[in-house]
XYZ file of N, CA and C in Angstrom:
285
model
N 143.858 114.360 -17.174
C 143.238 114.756 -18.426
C 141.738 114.508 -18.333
N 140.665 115.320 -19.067
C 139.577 115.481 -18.767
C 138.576 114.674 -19.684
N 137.860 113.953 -19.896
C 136.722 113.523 -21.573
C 136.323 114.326 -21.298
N 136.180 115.567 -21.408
C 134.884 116.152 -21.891
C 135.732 117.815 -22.306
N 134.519 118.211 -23.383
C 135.271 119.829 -23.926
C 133.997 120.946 -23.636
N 135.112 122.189 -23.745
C 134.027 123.446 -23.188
C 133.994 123.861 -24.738
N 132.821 124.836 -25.856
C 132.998 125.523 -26.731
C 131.687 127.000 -26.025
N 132.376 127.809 -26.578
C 131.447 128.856 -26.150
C 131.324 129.729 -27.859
N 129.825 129.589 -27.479
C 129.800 129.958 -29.369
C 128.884 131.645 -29.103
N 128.434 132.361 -30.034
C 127.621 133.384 -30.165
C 127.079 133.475 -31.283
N 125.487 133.455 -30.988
C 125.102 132.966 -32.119
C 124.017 134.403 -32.650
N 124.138 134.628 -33.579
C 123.290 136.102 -34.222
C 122.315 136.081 -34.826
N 121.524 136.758 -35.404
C 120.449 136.445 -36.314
C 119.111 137.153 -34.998
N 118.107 136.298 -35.638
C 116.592 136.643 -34.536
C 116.704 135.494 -34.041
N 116.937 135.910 -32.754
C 117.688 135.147 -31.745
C 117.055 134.759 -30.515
N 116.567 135.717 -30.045
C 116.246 136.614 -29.319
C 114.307 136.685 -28.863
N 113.680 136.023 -28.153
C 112.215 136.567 -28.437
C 111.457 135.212 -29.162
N 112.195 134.169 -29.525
C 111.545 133.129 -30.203
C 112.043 131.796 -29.705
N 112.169 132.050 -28.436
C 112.441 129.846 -27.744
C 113.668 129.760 -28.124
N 114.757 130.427 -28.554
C 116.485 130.337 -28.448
C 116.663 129.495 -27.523
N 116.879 130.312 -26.426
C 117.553 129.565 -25.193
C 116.989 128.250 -24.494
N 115.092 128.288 -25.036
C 114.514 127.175 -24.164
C 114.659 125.863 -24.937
N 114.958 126.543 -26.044
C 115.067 125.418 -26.972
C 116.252 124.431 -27.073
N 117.012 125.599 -27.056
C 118.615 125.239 -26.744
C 118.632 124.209 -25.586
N 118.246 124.724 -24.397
C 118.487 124.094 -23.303
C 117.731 122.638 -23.431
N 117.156 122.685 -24.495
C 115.924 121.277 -24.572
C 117.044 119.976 -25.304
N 117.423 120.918 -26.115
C 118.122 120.064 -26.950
C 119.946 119.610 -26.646
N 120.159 120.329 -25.752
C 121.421 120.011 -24.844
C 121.357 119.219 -23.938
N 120.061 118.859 -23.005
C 119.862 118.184 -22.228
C 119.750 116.637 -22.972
N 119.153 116.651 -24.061
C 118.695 115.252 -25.009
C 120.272 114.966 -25.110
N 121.129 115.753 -25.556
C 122.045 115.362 -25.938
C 123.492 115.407 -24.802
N 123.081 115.222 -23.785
C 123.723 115.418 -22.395
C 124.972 116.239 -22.117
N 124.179 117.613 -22.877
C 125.387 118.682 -22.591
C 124.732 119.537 -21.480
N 126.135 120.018 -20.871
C 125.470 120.990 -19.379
C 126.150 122.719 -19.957
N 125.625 122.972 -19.231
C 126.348 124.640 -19.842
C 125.357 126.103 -19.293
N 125.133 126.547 -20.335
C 124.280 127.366 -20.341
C 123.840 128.428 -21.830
N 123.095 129.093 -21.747
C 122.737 130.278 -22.801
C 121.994 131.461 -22.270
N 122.398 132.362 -22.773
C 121.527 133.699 -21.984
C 121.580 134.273 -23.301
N 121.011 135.939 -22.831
C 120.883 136.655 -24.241
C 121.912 137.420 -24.129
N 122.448 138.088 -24.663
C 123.149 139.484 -24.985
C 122.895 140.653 -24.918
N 123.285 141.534 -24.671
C 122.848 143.422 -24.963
C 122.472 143.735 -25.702
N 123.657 142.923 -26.753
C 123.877 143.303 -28.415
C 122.966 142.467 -29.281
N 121.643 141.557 -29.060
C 121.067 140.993 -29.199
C 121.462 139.909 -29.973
N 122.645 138.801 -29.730
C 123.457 137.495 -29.708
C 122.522 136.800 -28.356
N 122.751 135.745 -28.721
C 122.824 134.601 -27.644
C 123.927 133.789 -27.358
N 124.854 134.082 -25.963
C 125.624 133.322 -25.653
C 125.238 131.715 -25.126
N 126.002 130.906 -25.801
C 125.886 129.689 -25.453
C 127.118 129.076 -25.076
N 127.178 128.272 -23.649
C 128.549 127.431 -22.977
C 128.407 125.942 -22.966
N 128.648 125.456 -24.050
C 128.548 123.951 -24.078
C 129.674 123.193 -23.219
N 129.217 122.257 -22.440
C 130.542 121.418 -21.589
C 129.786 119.868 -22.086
N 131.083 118.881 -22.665
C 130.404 117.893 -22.675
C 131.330 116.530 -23.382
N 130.940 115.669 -23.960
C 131.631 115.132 -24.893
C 131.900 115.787 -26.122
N 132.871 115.071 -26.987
C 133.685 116.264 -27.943
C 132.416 115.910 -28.860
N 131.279 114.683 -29.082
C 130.611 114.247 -30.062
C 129.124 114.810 -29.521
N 128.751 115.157 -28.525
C 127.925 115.653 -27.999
C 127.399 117.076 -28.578
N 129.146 117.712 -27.658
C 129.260 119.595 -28.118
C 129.171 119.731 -29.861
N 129.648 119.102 -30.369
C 129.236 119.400 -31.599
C 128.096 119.363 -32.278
N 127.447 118.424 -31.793
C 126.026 118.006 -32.346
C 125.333 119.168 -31.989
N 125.255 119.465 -30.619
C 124.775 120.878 -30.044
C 125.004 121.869 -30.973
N 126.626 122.202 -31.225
C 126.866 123.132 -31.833
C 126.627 123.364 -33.578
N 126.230 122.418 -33.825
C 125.791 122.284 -35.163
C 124.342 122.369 -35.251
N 123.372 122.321 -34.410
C 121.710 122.451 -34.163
C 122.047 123.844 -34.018
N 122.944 124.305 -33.599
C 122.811 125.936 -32.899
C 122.897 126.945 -34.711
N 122.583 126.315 -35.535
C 122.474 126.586 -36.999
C 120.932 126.854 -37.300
N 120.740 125.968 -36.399
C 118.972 125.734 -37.024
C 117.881 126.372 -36.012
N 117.985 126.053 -34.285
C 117.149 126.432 -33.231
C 116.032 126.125 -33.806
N 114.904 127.173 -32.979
C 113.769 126.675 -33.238
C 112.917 127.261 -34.233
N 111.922 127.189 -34.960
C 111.525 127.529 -36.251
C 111.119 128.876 -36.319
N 110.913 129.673 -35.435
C 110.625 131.126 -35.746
C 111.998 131.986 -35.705
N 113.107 131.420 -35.298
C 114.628 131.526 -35.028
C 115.407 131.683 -36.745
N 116.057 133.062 -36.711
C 116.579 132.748 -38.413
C 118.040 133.653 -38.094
N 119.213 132.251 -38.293
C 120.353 132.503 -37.206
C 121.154 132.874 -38.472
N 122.387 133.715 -38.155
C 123.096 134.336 -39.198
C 124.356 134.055 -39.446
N 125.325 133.746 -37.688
C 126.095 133.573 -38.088
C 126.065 132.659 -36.104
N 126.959 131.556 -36.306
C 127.672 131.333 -35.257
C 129.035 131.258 -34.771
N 129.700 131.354 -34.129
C 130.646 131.918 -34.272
C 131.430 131.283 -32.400
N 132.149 129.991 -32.684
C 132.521 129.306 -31.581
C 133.977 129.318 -30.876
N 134.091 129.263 -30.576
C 135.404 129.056 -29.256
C 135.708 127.734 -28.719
N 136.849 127.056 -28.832
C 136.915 126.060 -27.503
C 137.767 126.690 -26.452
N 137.281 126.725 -24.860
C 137.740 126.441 -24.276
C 138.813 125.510 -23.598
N 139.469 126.102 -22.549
C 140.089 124.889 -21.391
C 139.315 124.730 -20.257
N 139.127 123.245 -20.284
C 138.049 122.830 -19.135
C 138.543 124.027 -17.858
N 139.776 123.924 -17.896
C 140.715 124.043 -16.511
C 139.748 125.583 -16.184
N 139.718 126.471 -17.219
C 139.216 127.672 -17.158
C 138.417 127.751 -15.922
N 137.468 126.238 -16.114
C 136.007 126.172 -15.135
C 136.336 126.229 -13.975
N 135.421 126.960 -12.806
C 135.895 126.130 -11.564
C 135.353 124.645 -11.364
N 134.368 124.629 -11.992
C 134.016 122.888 -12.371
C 133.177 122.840 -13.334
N 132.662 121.721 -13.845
C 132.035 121.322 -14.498
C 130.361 121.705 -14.128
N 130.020 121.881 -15.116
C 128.423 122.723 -14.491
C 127.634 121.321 -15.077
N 126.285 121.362 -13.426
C 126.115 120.008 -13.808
C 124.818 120.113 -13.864
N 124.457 121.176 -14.931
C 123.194 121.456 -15.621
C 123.026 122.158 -16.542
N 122.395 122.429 -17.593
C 122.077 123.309 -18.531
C 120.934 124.239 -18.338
N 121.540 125.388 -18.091
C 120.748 126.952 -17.506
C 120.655 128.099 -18.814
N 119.065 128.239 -18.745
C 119.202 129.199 -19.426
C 118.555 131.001 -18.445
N 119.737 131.751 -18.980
C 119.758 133.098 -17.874
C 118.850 134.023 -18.851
């Protein structure tokens, strides 16, 4: 059995063009989640939180707010199974 959980959220709004992802990745690292975030087609930002269950949430609850030129609409999360991973990603990347 594993401590740690995957959530993969998508997050909408102006997203996109305003420090999302760098921000994200700033504030996942403080809070020692590894994962990643990129943008979307559909102009979402995917985000893959791996981490503690008290961690990913904290993450996933900032992912409400981002950074101040950022005006998010809806998020919209998933948990994963670690198992899914081929491992544990042992950094936070933004693509």
């Amino acid at each position: 059995m594993t401590d740690w959980i995957v959530r993969r959220c998508l997050v909408a709004g102006r997203v996109q063009g305003v420090f999302y992802r760098a921000s994200t990745r700033a504030r996942a690292e403080a809070l020692g989640v590894t994962g990643h975030a990129r943008n979307l087609a559909d102009g979402r930002v995917e985000v893959l939180a791996c981490g503690s269950a008290e961690a990913v949430q904290a993450l996933c609850d900032w992912l409400w707010h981002g950074p101040p030129a950022a005006h998010v609409t809806a998020v919209d999360c998933e948990t994963l199974s670690p198992a899914a991973l081929p491992g544990r990603p042992g950094r936070f990347l933004t693509t």
